[in-house]
Structures are given as structure tokens and as C-alpha cells.
C-alpha positions as a printed NumPy array, in Angstrom:
array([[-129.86 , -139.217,  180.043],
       [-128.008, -141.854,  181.854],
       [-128.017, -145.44 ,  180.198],
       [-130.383, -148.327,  182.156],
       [-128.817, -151.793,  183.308],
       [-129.77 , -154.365,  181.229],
       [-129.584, -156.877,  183.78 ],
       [-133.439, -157.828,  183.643],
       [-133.028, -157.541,  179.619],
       [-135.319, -160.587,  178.257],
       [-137.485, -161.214,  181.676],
       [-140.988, -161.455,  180.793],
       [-142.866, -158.276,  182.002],
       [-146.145, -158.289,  181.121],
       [-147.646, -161.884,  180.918],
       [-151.502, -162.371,  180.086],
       [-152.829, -165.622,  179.764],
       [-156.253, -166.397,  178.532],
       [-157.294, -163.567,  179.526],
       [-161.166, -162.095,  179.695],
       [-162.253, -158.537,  180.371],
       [-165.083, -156.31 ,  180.331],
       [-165.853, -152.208,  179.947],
       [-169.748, -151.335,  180.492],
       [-171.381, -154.868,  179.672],
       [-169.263, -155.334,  176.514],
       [-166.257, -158.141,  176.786],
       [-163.383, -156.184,  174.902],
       [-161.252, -159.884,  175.758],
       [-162.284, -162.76 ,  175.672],
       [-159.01 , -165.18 ,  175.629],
       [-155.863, -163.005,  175.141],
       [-152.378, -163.969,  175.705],
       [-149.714, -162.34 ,  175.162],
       [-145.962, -162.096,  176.717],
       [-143.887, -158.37 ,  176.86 ],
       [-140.383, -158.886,  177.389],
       [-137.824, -156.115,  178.883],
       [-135.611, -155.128,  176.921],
       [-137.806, -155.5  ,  173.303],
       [-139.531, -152.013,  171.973],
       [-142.875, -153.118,  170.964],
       [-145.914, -151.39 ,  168.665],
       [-149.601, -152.289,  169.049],
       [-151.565, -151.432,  166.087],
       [-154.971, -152.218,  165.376],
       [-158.472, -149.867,  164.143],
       [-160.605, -147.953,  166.403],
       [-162.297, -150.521,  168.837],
       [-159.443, -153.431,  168.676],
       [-158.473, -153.496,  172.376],
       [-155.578, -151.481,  172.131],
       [-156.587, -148.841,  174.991],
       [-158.162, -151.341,  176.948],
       [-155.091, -153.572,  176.852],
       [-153.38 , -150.607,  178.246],
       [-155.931, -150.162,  181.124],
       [-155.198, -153.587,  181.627],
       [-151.162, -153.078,  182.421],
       [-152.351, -149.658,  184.428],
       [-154.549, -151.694,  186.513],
       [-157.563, -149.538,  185.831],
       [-159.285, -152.704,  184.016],
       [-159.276, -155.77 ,  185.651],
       [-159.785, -159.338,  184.16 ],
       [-162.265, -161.815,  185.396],
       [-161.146, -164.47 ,  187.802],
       [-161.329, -167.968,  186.282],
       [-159.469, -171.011,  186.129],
       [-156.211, -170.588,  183.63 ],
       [-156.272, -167.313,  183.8  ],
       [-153.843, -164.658,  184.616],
       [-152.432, -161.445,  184.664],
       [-148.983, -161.002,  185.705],
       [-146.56 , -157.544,  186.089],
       [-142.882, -158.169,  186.461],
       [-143.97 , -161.829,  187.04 ],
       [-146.134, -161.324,  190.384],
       [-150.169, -161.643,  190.041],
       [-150.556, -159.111,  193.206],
       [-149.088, -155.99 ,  192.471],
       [-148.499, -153.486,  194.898],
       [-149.669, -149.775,  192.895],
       [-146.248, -147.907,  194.363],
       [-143.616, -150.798,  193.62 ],
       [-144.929, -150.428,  190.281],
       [-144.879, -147.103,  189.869],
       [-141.262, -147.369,  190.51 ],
       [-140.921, -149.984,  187.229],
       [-143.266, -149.153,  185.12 ],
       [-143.894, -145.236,  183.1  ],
       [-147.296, -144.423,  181.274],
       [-148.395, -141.907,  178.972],
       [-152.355, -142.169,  177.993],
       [-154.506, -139.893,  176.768],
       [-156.889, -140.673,  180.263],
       [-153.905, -138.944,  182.24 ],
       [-153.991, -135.845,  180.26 ],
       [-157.705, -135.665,  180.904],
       [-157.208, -135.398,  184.876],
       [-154.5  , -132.824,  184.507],
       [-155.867, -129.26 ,  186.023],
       [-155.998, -126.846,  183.765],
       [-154.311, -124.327,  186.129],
       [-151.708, -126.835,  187.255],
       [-148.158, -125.861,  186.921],
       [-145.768, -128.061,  184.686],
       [-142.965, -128.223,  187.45 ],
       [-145.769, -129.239,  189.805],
       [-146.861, -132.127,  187.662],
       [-143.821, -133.775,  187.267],
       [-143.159, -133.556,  191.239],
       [-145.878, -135.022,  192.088],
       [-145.536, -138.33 ,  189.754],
       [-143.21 , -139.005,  193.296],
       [-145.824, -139.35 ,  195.332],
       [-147.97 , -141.044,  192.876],
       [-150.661, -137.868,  192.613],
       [-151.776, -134.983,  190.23 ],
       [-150.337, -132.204,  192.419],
       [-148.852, -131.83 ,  195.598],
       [-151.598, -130.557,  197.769],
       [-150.311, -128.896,  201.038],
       [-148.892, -131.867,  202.879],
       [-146.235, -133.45 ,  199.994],
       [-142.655, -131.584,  200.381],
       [-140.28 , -132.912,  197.531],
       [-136.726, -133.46 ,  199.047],
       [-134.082, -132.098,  197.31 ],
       [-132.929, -135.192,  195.162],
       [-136.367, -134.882,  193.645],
       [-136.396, -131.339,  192.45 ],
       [-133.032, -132.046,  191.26 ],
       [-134.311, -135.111,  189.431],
       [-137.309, -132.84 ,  187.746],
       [-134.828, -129.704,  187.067],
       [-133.21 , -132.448,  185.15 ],
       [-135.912, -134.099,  182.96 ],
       [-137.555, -130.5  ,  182.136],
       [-133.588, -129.497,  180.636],
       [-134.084, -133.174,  178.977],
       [-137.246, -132.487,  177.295],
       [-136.444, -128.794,  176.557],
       [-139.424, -127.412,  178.876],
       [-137.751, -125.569,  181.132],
       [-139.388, -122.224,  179.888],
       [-142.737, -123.775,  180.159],
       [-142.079, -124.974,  183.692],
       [-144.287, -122.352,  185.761],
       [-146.629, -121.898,  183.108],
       [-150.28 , -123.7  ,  183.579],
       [-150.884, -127.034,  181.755],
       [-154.164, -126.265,  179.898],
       [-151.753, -122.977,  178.15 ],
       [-148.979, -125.419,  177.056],
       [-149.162, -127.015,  172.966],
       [-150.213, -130.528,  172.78 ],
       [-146.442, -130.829,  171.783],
       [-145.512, -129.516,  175.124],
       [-148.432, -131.158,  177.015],
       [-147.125, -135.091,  175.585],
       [-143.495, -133.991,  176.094],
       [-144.628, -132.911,  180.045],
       [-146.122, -136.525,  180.546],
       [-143.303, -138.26 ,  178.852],
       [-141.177, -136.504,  181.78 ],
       [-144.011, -137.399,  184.255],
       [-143.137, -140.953,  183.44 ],
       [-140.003, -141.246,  183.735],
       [-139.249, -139.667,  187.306],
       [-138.854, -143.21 ,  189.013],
       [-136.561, -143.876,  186.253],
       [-138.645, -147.124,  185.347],
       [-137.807, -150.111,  183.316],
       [-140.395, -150.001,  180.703],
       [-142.8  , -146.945,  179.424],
       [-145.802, -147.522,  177.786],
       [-147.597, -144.998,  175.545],
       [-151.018, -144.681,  174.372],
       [-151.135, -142.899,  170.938],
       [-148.586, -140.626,  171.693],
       [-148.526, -138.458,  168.713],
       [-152.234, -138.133,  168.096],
       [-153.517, -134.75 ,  167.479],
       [-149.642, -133.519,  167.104],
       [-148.195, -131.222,  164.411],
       [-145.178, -132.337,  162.341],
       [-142.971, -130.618,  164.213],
       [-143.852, -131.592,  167.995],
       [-144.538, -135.241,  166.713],
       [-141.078, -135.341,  164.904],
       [-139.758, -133.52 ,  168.52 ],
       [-141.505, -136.099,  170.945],
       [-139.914, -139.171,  168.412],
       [-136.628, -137.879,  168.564],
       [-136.818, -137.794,  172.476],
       [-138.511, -141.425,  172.411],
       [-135.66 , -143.04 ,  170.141],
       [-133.166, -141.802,  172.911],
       [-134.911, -142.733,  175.376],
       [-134.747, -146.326,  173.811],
       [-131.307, -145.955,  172.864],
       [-130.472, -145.662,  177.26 ],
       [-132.03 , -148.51 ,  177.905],
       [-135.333, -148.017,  178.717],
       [-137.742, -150.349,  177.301],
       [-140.783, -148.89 ,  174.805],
       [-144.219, -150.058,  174.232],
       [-146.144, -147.825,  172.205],
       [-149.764, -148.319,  171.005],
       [-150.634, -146.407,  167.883],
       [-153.006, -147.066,  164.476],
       [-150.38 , -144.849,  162.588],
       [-147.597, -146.215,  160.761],
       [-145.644, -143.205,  160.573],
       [-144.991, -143.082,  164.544],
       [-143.259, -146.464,  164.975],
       [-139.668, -145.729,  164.947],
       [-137.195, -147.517,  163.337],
       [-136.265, -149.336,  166.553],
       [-138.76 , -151.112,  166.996],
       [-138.3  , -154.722,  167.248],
       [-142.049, -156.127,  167.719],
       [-144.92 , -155.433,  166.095],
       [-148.612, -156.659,  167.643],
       [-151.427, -156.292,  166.044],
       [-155.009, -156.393,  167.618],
       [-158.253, -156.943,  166.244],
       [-161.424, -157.306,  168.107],
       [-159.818, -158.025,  171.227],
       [-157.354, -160.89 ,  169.638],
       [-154.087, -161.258,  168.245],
       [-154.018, -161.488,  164.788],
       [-150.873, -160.477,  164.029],
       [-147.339, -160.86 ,  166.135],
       [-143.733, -160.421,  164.6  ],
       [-141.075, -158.231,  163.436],
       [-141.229, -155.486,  161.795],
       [-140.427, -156.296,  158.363],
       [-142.832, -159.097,  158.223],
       [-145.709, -157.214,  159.953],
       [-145.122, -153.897,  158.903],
       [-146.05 , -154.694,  154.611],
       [-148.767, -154.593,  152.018],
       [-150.874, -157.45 ,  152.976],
       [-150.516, -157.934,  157.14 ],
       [-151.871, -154.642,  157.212],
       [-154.336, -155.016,  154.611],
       [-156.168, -157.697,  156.476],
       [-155.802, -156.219,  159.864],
       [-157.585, -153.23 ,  158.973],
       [-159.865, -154.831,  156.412],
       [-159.026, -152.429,  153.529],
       [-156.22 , -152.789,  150.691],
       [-153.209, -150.683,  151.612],
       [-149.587, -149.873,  150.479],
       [-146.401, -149.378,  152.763],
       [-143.667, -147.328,  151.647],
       [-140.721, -146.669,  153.696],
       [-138.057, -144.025,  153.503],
       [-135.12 , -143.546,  156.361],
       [-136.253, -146.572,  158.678],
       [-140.165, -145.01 ,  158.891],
       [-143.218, -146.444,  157.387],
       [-146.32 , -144.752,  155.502],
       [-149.701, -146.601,  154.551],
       [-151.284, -145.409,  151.471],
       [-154.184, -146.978,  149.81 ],
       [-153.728, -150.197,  148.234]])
């Protein structure tokens, strides 16, 4: 996996100021700011309802904030984004993607059409040659190449998450963002997909990964967020966010943090 320029290392990515935002009637933000720099692997944590999926509908540009004075939203520091220039920056694996996926799709299929921005190919989308080569080499990557022509809705959730993980990366983009990545994953396909996420950080690439457990945040991470009813409650490093009583108040219940080799477990306080 071939290492990313750091050139745009530090630039502000994702900037949200004072944000507001709504999902069926109910305001899920009401003021949020927040900055995302390249170049800094980030977690958002926060309990069931906090904002932390709608935050990433926000950066996918599925959710859209309400115009006002003060207020913005800006991608790689432009308020009008154009969907296929940031396609080509910007990697996401959510849980909503996974939902659209065909059951009879094939996995070779499904990463060559990330290209052209679609589910599947249809009849009119010929990859060129530098793209199959690009997807023969992210399915020897993630070790699917035997599950290539099989159907998506046969594949493990293992090998499902592992198959959108390629997905995003086809365009090669700056920063990936993931959306509870290991939920619903074994031991052994959530150790796999963590292994293949810390190298993918250790190229270059920058991480954001939105999760409420403690056990997927890999060592690397430099940022911790977390989000409660829509706000920022918490914002720092690791080592300060990451213990006994941060995490006690942000989910409103007395827990304990142990770590062992650079991972964290919450048991009850």
C-alpha cells in the first residue's frame, strides 16, 4: 500500500461552525462546531442518539444544515462542494452503504463501480484498464481475492466491512471516515479489519472513525471527540479523554478503563 503525501498534513478538512440540523422534525444540532484536520486520526464516541451518525451524514452530504447567518459547513475548505471532486478526497464506510448493496452483486463489481460513483456498473460503465488494475490490487490488499466473484449478501460481515473499506479507498482519498466499523463483527474479522485500518493510517491516509466501543480505537489515534445530544462535550487526546471519569459523564454511568497493548476496555465503574 503505497505511502500518501503529506503535503496537505494539518489543513483543516472538515470545518462546521454553529451549525443546526434536522432528521424528521427533530433538530439532532443545534450549534455545533467543530474543526477535522488532515493528517490527525480522530474517534467520535458518544451513546445511542448523540449525533454521531448524523454528523457523518453531515460530511456525506446526505444531511444538510439550515442556512442562517454564522453558519457553515465547509469540505476541504469550500462551502459548495462538487459530489465527484469529493469523491476523489474523501472515503466512507457507513452502515447506510451496506444497506443499498444488492444482495446478488458481485464483490469485484462493487469496488469498480466506487469509479463511477454508483452501486454497480449497469450496461453503459466500462472500467479502463488502470482501474481493474487498481481493484485487482486492493482485493490482494484486503485478502478478498477468493471472495471476488462471489455475491455480497453470501460474504461474512468480516468480509462485507473489509469489501467497503476497499470500496473507499479506490480514488486513493485523503481522509476515510467510518461509521461503527466493527459493529456486529466477531473477534477475529474485527481484530482483521483493525489490523488493515492501522496500516492504512500508518501510509498516510487520514482516519476518522465513529464508534461507542472503546475497544475499536486503535492505538493511533490522536483525537478523541465525544458527542452528546448533538454537542461537544468532550475534545482531546487520548489519554485525557479516554479514562475513568470523561467517560463516566459522557455516558452518564460510572465506568472503568483498563488498557493493555495501546487498546482500551470500559468496565463498570
Amino acid at each position: 500500500m503505497p505511502s500518501r503525501s503529506t503535503s496537505a498534513s494539518g489543513s483543516i478538512w472538515l470545518d462546521l461552525q454553529a451549525v443546526e440540523a434536522w432528521i424528521d422534525g427533530c433538530r439532532v444540532f443545534d450549534d455545533l462546531s467543530l474543526h477535522l484536520r488532515c493528517g490527525e486520526h480522530t474517534a467520535l464516541l458518544g451513546p445511542n442518539g448523540s449525533g454521531k451518525s448524523s454528523l457523518v451524514k453531515l460530511i456525506s452530504r446526505s444531511l444538510y444544515p439550515v442556512v442562517r447567518p454564522g453558519s457553515h459547513l465547509k469540505l476541504f475548505g469550500s462551502e459548495t462542494v462538487n459530489l465527484w471532486q469529493l469523491r476523489q478526497r474523501l472515503g466512507l464506510v457507513t452502515s447506510e452503504l451496506e444497506a443499498r448493496i444488492p444482495a446478488g452483486l458481485i464483490g469485484r463489481e462493487l469496488l469498480l463501480a466506487a469509479f463511477y460513483g454508483a452501486i454497480s456498473l449497469g450496461r453503459d460503465r466500462h472500467p479502463s484498464a488502470e482501474q481493474i488494475e487498481r481493484c485487482e490490487r486492493l482485493l490482494q490488499e484486503h485478502e478478498l481475492e477468493d471472495q471476488a466473484d462471489q455475491p455480497f449478501g453470501r460474504l461474512s460481515d468480516g468480509q462485507k466491512r473489509r469489501f467497503l473499506l476497499a470500496r473507499a479507498l479506490v480514488h486513493q482519498p485523503e481522509v476515510v471516515v467510518l461509521d461503527e466499523p466493527t459493529n456486529a463483527l466477531d473477534l477475529k474479522a474485527k481484530h482483521h479489519l483493525l489490523s488493515q485500518l492501522r496500516r492504512l493510517m500508518a501510509t498516510g491516509t487520514t482516519l476518522v472513525m465513529v464508534t461507542h466501543q472503546l475497544d475499536a480505537i486503535p492505538p493511533e489515534m490522536q483525537r478523541v471527540i465525544g458527542l452528546r445530544q448533538g454537542r461537544v462535550i468532550l475534545d482531546g487526546p487520548p489519554d485525557q479523554v479516554l479514562a475513568d471519569q470523561p467517560l463516566s459523564e459522557l455516558f452518564d454511568t460510572p465506568l472503568r478503563v483498563v488498557t493493555a497493548s495501546g487498546y482500551r476496555q470500559v468496565l463498570p465503574g
